[in-house]
mmCIF file of C-alpha atoms in Angstrom:
data_model
loop_
_atom_site.group_PDB
_atom_site.id
_atom_site.type_symbol
_atom_site.label_atom_id
_atom_site.label_comp_id
_atom_site.label_asym_id
_atom_site.label_seq_id
_atom_site.Cartn_x
_atom_site.Cartn_y
_atom_site.Cartn_z
ATOM 1 C CA MET A 1 0.082 -0.037 0.071
ATOM 2 C CA ASP A 2 2.833 2.352 1.257
ATOM 3 C CA LEU A 3 0.509 5.517 1.659
ATOM 4 C CA ASN A 4 3.468 7.232 3.097
ATOM 5 C CA GLY A 5 5.576 6.701 0.025
ATOM 6 C CA GLN A 6 2.763 7.946 -2.099
ATOM 7 C CA PHE A 7 2.175 11.133 -0.610
ATOM 8 C CA TYR A 8 5.924 11.807 -0.212
ATOM 9 C CA ARG A 9 6.323 11.400 -4.099
ATOM 10 C CA HIS A 10 3.183 13.316 -4.784
ATOM 11 C CA LEU A 11 4.468 16.164 -2.819
ATOM 12 C CA LEU A 12 7.861 16.084 -4.539
ATOM 13 C CA GLY A 13 6.205 16.361 -7.860
ATOM 14 C CA LEU A 14 3.694 19.008 -6.587
ATOM 15 C CA PHE A 15 6.518 21.377 -5.389
ATOM 16 C CA ASP A 16 8.314 21.461 -8.760
ATOM 17 C CA GLU A 17 5.515 22.133 -10.622
ATOM 18 C CA GLU A 18 4.219 24.844 -8.368
ATOM 19 C CA GLU A 19 7.237 26.332 -8.362
ATOM 20 C CA SER A 20 7.685 26.343 -12.247
ATOM 21 C CA LYS A 21 4.030 27.510 -12.890
ATOM 22 C CA ASN A 22 4.357 30.363 -10.138
ATOM 23 C CA ARG A 23 7.922 31.787 -10.856
ATOM 24 C CA GLU A 24 6.824 34.566 -12.937
ATOM 25 C CA THR A 25 4.255 35.771 -10.374
ATOM 26 C CA LEU A 26 6.408 35.339 -7.671
ATOM 27 C CA LYS A 27 9.146 37.478 -8.865
ATOM 28 C CA THR A 28 6.604 40.118 -10.239
ATOM 29 C CA LEU A 29 4.818 40.058 -6.474
ATOM 30 C CA GLY A 30 8.461 40.009 -4.996
ATOM 31 C CA ALA A 31 9.228 43.416 -6.408
ATOM 32 C CA VAL A 32 5.978 44.958 -5.769
ATOM 33 C CA ILE A 33 6.350 44.051 -2.014
ATOM 34 C CA GLY A 34 10.165 44.790 -2.182
ATOM 35 C CA LYS A 35 9.473 48.218 -3.539
ATOM 36 C CA SER A 36 6.936 48.894 -0.633
ATOM 37 C CA PHE A 37 9.517 47.832 1.963
ATOM 38 C CA GLY A 38 12.029 50.339 0.518
ATOM 39 C CA GLU A 39 9.316 53.142 0.851
ATOM 40 C CA GLY A 40 8.867 51.748 4.755
ATOM 41 C CA GLY A 41 5.742 49.902 3.907
ATOM 42 C CA VAL A 42 4.406 46.491 5.745
ATOM 43 C CA LEU A 43 3.389 43.556 4.428
ATOM 44 C CA HIS A 44 -0.005 42.121 5.781
ATOM 45 C CA THR A 45 -1.459 38.543 5.687
ATOM 46 C CA PHE A 46 -4.572 36.539 6.266
ATOM 47 C CA GLY A 47 -5.723 33.331 6.222
ATOM 48 C CA SER A 48 -9.108 31.816 7.514
ATOM 49 C CA GLY A 49 -9.739 28.719 9.184
ATOM 50 C CA HIS A 50 -6.570 26.140 8.625
ATOM 51 C CA SER A 51 -5.044 28.843 6.192
ATOM 52 C CA GLY A 52 -4.460 30.913 9.354
ATOM 53 C CA ILE A 53 -1.322 28.884 9.921
ATOM 54 C CA LEU A 54 0.163 30.129 6.581
ATOM 55 C CA ALA A 55 -0.808 33.778 7.365
ATOM 56 C CA GLN A 56 1.430 33.368 10.369
ATOM 57 C CA GLU A 57 4.468 31.581 8.637
ATOM 58 C CA MET A 58 6.029 34.725 7.639
ATOM 59 C CA VAL A 59 5.378 36.910 10.721
ATOM 60 C CA HIS A 60 8.207 37.336 13.479
ATOM 61 C CA ARG A 61 9.943 34.301 11.643
ATOM 62 C CA ALA A 62 13.740 33.622 12.225
ATOM 63 C CA GLY A 63 15.256 34.186 8.809
ATOM 64 C CA GLY A 64 12.323 36.090 7.594
ATOM 65 C CA LEU A 65 11.508 39.750 7.237
ATOM 66 C CA VAL A 66 10.571 42.356 10.193
ATOM 67 C CA PRO A 67 7.706 44.242 8.265
ATOM 68 C CA VAL A 68 4.918 41.634 8.088
ATOM 69 C CA SER A 69 1.769 41.887 10.151
ATOM 70 C CA ALA A 70 -1.144 39.362 10.265
ATOM 71 C CA ILE A 71 -4.967 40.060 10.353
ATOM 72 C CA VAL A 72 -5.856 37.660 13.182
ATOM 73 C CA ASP A 73 -9.219 35.828 13.062
ATOM 74 C CA PRO A 74 -9.631 35.361 16.876
ATOM 75 C CA THR A 75 -12.534 32.788 16.020
ATOM 76 C CA GLY A 76 -10.093 30.549 14.131
ATOM 77 C CA GLY A 77 -12.276 30.533 10.908
ATOM 78 C CA TRP A 78 -15.401 29.353 12.676
ATOM 79 C CA THR A 79 -17.010 32.427 10.969
ATOM 80 C CA GLU A 80 -15.536 32.407 7.632
ATOM 81 C CA THR A 81 -19.032 32.050 6.066
ATOM 82 C CA LEU A 82 -20.623 34.769 7.956
ATOM 83 C CA PRO A 83 -21.151 37.683 5.629
ATOM 84 C CA GLY A 84 -19.710 41.197 6.841
ATOM 85 C CA TYR A 85 -16.981 39.378 9.434
ATOM 86 C CA GLY A 86 -14.050 39.755 7.327
ATOM 87 C CA THR A 87 -14.772 43.478 6.672
ATOM 88 C CA GLU A 88 -14.868 44.061 10.379
ATOM 89 C CA LEU A 89 -11.600 42.164 10.929
ATOM 90 C CA VAL A 90 -10.049 44.422 8.517
ATOM 91 C CA LYS A 91 -11.343 47.682 10.100
ATOM 92 C CA ARG A 92 -9.929 46.341 13.509
ATOM 93 C CA HIS A 93 -6.481 45.551 11.898
ATOM 94 C CA HIS A 94 -6.354 49.154 10.299
ATOM 95 C CA TYR A 95 -7.353 50.750 13.445
ATOM 96 C CA ASN A 96 -4.651 49.071 15.456
ATOM 97 C CA TYR A 97 -1.783 48.758 12.765
ATOM 98 C CA GLU A 98 -2.897 50.679 9.792
ATOM 99 C CA LEU A 99 -3.220 49.365 6.397
ATOM 100 C CA LEU A 100 -1.596 51.941 3.969
ATOM 101 C CA PRO A 101 -2.049 52.631 0.282
ATOM 102 C CA GLY A 102 0.822 51.012 -1.729
ATOM 103 C CA GLU A 103 1.124 48.171 0.712
ATOM 104 C CA THR A 104 0.474 44.406 -0.027
ATOM 105 C CA ILE A 105 -1.917 41.887 1.456
ATOM 106 C CA ILE A 106 -1.541 38.123 1.057
ATOM 107 C CA VAL A 107 -4.810 36.669 1.419
ATOM 108 C CA ILE A 108 -4.744 32.777 1.678
ATOM 109 C CA SER A 109 -7.770 30.527 1.131
ATOM 110 C CA ASN A 110 -7.476 26.947 -0.461
ATOM 111 C CA SER A 111 -11.109 27.161 -1.993
ATOM 112 C CA GLY A 112 -11.326 30.791 -2.162
ATOM 113 C CA LYS A 113 -15.088 30.574 -1.966
ATOM 114 C CA ASN A 114 -15.970 31.964 1.555
ATOM 115 C CA PRO A 115 -17.332 35.294 2.324
ATOM 116 C CA CYS A 116 -14.355 36.252 4.736
ATOM 117 C CA PRO A 117 -11.461 35.856 2.720
ATOM 118 C CA ILE A 118 -12.998 37.455 -0.174
ATOM 119 C CA GLU A 119 -14.267 40.313 2.111
ATOM 120 C CA VAL A 120 -10.738 40.867 3.310
ATOM 121 C CA ALA A 121 -9.459 41.246 -0.108
ATOM 122 C CA LEU A 122 -12.191 43.625 -1.087
ATOM 123 C CA ALA A 123 -11.778 45.824 1.813
ATOM 124 C CA CYS A 124 -7.800 46.099 1.735
ATOM 125 C CA ARG A 125 -8.278 46.862 -2.068
ATOM 126 C CA LYS A 126 -10.404 49.783 -1.135
ATOM 127 C CA LEU A 127 -7.897 50.992 1.166
ATOM 128 C CA GLY A 128 -5.386 51.018 -1.596
ATOM 129 C CA LEU A 129 -3.437 47.862 -1.113
ATOM 130 C CA THR A 130 -2.218 45.451 -3.691
ATOM 131 C CA VAL A 131 -3.954 42.179 -3.293
ATOM 132 C CA ALA A 132 -2.256 38.832 -3.692
ATOM 133 C CA ALA A 133 -4.093 35.474 -3.382
ATOM 134 C CA VAL A 134 -2.546 31.997 -2.389
ATOM 135 C CA THR A 135 -5.317 29.638 -3.610
ATOM 136 C CA SER A 136 -6.042 26.088 -5.289
ATOM 137 C CA LEU A 137 -7.306 27.150 -8.660
ATOM 138 C CA ALA A 138 -8.232 23.928 -9.613
ATOM 139 C CA MET A 139 -10.531 23.960 -6.473
ATOM 140 C CA SER A 140 -11.596 27.392 -6.789
ATOM 141 C CA ARG A 141 -12.869 27.272 -10.381
ATOM 142 C CA LYS A 142 -15.200 24.343 -9.419
ATOM 143 C CA ALA A 143 -16.469 26.204 -6.742
ATOM 144 C CA LYS A 144 -19.426 28.622 -6.299
ATOM 145 C CA SER A 145 -18.691 31.740 -4.344
ATOM 146 C CA GLY A 146 -20.578 32.378 -1.026
ATOM 147 C CA HIS A 147 -20.037 36.091 -1.275
ATOM 148 C CA ALA A 148 -22.511 38.363 -2.828
ATOM 149 C CA CYS A 149 -20.429 39.720 -5.532
ATOM 150 C CA GLY A 150 -20.316 36.132 -6.808
ATOM 151 C CA LYS A 151 -16.698 36.079 -7.339
ATOM 152 C CA ARG A 152 -14.162 33.674 -5.866
ATOM 153 C CA LEU A 153 -10.857 34.910 -4.247
ATOM 154 C CA PHE A 154 -8.579 34.518 -7.276
ATOM 155 C CA GLU A 155 -11.105 36.943 -9.138
ATOM 156 C CA VAL A 156 -10.779 40.085 -6.637
ATOM 157 C CA ALA A 157 -6.913 39.550 -6.393
ATOM 158 C CA ASP A 158 -4.237 41.497 -8.522
ATOM 159 C CA HIS A 159 -1.714 38.462 -8.259
ATOM 160 C CA VAL A 160 -2.414 34.813 -7.814
ATOM 161 C CA LEU A 161 -0.308 32.075 -6.417
ATOM 162 C CA ASP A 162 -1.800 28.551 -7.160
ATOM 163 C CA ASN A 163 -0.736 26.052 -4.391
ATOM 164 C CA GLY A 164 -1.628 23.008 -7.176
ATOM 165 C CA GLY A 165 -3.972 21.523 -4.731
ATOM 166 C CA GLU A 166 -6.752 18.997 -5.820
ATOM 167 C CA ILE A 167 -10.553 19.439 -5.107
ATOM 168 C CA GLY A 168 -10.948 18.490 -1.461
ATOM 169 C CA ASP A 169 -7.346 19.201 -0.746
ATOM 170 C CA ALA A 170 -6.446 15.721 0.292
ATOM 171 C CA ALA A 171 -4.421 14.065 -2.709
ATOM 172 C CA ILE A 172 -4.049 10.169 -2.130
ATOM 173 C CA PRO A 173 -6.497 7.722 -2.343
ATOM 174 C CA ILE A 174 -7.309 5.075 0.315
ATOM 175 C CA PRO A 175 -7.861 1.433 -0.855
ATOM 176 C CA GLY A 176 -11.312 0.556 -0.059
ATOM 177 C CA HIS A 177 -12.531 3.773 1.211
ATOM 178 C CA PRO A 178 -14.420 6.648 -0.319
ATOM 179 C CA ASP A 179 -12.300 9.431 1.068
ATOM 180 C CA LYS A 180 -8.478 10.480 0.311
ATOM 181 C CA ALA A 181 -5.988 11.565 2.890
ATOM 182 C CA GLY A 182 -2.733 13.730 2.553
ATOM 183 C CA PRO A 183 -3.656 17.143 2.415
ATOM 184 C CA THR A 184 -1.258 19.450 0.622
ATOM 185 C CA SER A 185 -2.329 23.051 1.034
ATOM 186 C CA THR A 186 -0.450 23.925 4.045
ATOM 187 C CA LEU A 187 2.955 22.357 2.739
ATOM 188 C CA SER A 188 2.364 23.886 -0.708
ATOM 189 C CA GLY A 189 1.402 27.248 0.560
ATOM 190 C CA ALA A 190 4.349 27.347 2.883
ATOM 191 C CA LEU A 191 6.611 26.754 0.023
ATOM 192 C CA LEU A 192 4.957 29.555 -2.007
ATOM 193 C CA LEU A 193 5.434 32.047 0.764
ATOM 194 C CA ASN A 194 9.072 31.353 1.484
ATOM 195 C CA LEU A 195 9.620 31.351 -2.384
ATOM 196 C CA LEU A 196 8.094 34.810 -2.202
ATOM 197 C CA LEU A 197 10.256 35.657 0.612
ATOM 198 C CA MET A 198 13.395 34.909 -1.177
ATOM 199 C CA GLU A 199 12.230 37.025 -4.028
ATOM 200 C CA ILE A 200 11.595 39.916 -1.883
ATOM 201 C CA ILE A 201 14.859 39.574 -0.177
ATOM 202 C CA GLU A 202 16.752 39.450 -3.686
ATOM 203 C CA TYR A 203 14.850 42.423 -4.909
ATOM 204 C CA LEU A 204 15.989 44.421 -1.817
ATOM 205 C CA THR A 205 19.577 43.317 -2.344
ATOM 206 C CA LEU A 206 19.866 44.007 -5.935
ATOM 207 C CA ASN A 207 18.432 47.514 -5.357
ATOM 208 C CA ASN A 208 20.872 48.515 -2.262
ATOM 209 C CA LEU A 209 17.927 48.500 0.063
ATOM 210 C CA PRO A 210 18.084 47.669 3.714
ATOM 211 C CA VAL A 211 17.137 43.904 4.335
ATOM 212 C CA PRO A 212 15.657 43.657 7.751
ATOM 213 C CA ILE A 213 15.968 39.923 8.280
ATOM 214 C CA LEU A 214 14.786 38.569 11.918
ATOM 215 C CA ARG A 215 17.545 36.595 13.703
ATOM 216 C CA SER A 216 16.754 33.669 15.722
ATOM 217 C CA ALA A 217 16.165 34.800 19.234
ATOM 218 C CA ASN A 218 18.118 31.981 20.680
ATOM 219 C CA MET A 219 21.278 33.438 18.796
ATOM 220 C CA PRO A 220 23.553 35.707 21.226
ATOM 221 C CA GLY A 221 22.621 39.238 20.757
ATOM 222 C CA ALA A 222 19.626 38.556 18.533
ATOM 223 C CA ARG A 223 16.962 40.029 20.346
ATOM 224 C CA GLU A 224 18.973 43.369 20.829
ATOM 225 C CA TYR A 225 19.471 43.100 17.106
ATOM 226 C CA ASN A 226 15.886 42.425 16.171
ATOM 227 C CA ALA A 227 14.653 45.267 18.471
ATOM 228 C CA GLU A 228 16.966 47.760 16.918
ATOM 229 C CA ILE A 229 15.783 46.869 13.095
ATOM 230 C CA SER A 230 12.424 46.755 13.903
ATOM 231 C CA ALA A 231 12.150 49.882 15.856
ATOM 232 C CA GLN A 232 10.796 51.998 12.684
ATOM 233 C CA TYR A 233 7.789 49.576 12.429
ATOM 234 C CA LYS A 234 6.750 50.313 16.122
ATOM 235 C CA HIS A 235 2.692 50.078 16.516
ATOM 236 C CA ARG A 236 2.597 48.606 13.196
ATOM 237 C CA LEU A 237 3.174 44.797 13.733
ATOM 238 C CA SER A 238 0.607 42.717 15.012
ATOM 239 C CA ARG A 239 3.384 40.612 16.845
ATOM 240 C CA PRO A 240 5.786 43.377 18.195
ATOM 241 C CA ILE A 241 9.347 42.432 18.337
#
């Protein structure tokens, strides 16, 4: 049966495919965010439900960049189908940390169909932000939008990163069982976000701009260093350093 081996080999193929098909978008988006960082901007992230894990992947991350702030859903996604909730989340985040024109929001939703992430995208676009989506195009194109506008997340975003996931997320058939196992969206989404991180860093480096990389707090002197390079973003980060 070797379900473990099947899943591992599927992931290897998926990673190669998603890196290839997202390469151009990653480079374009990396430049957009890098330019914003050069002007003192902050990158914002949002993920509803399980995608909230990915929204936190770029925040306060050793080896990552300082100016990243997550829009946090305190319900953990239980209200992702509730109309109006995403708009209120954006209002709260804007009040606490500011969402400024020219900055970027990455909205993460595997299906891209529920009201909450679509509302976050639309509300941020209204504030003048660039909207990037991380989603499964295969699943989202087959799904009916739950938002009143009738559109799915990829249809309201300026840039779309496709995680390559299948309908239903899980990828590996189980013999004698109607369901599949082996969800891929978290692993493939984390890869996309870290590839994007590398593109941002490359843009900053090539354009002789500051590269505010966080050091692991477990390294000597790291806490003091991190505090120093994050001082200019005081009051703008959902997880202050």
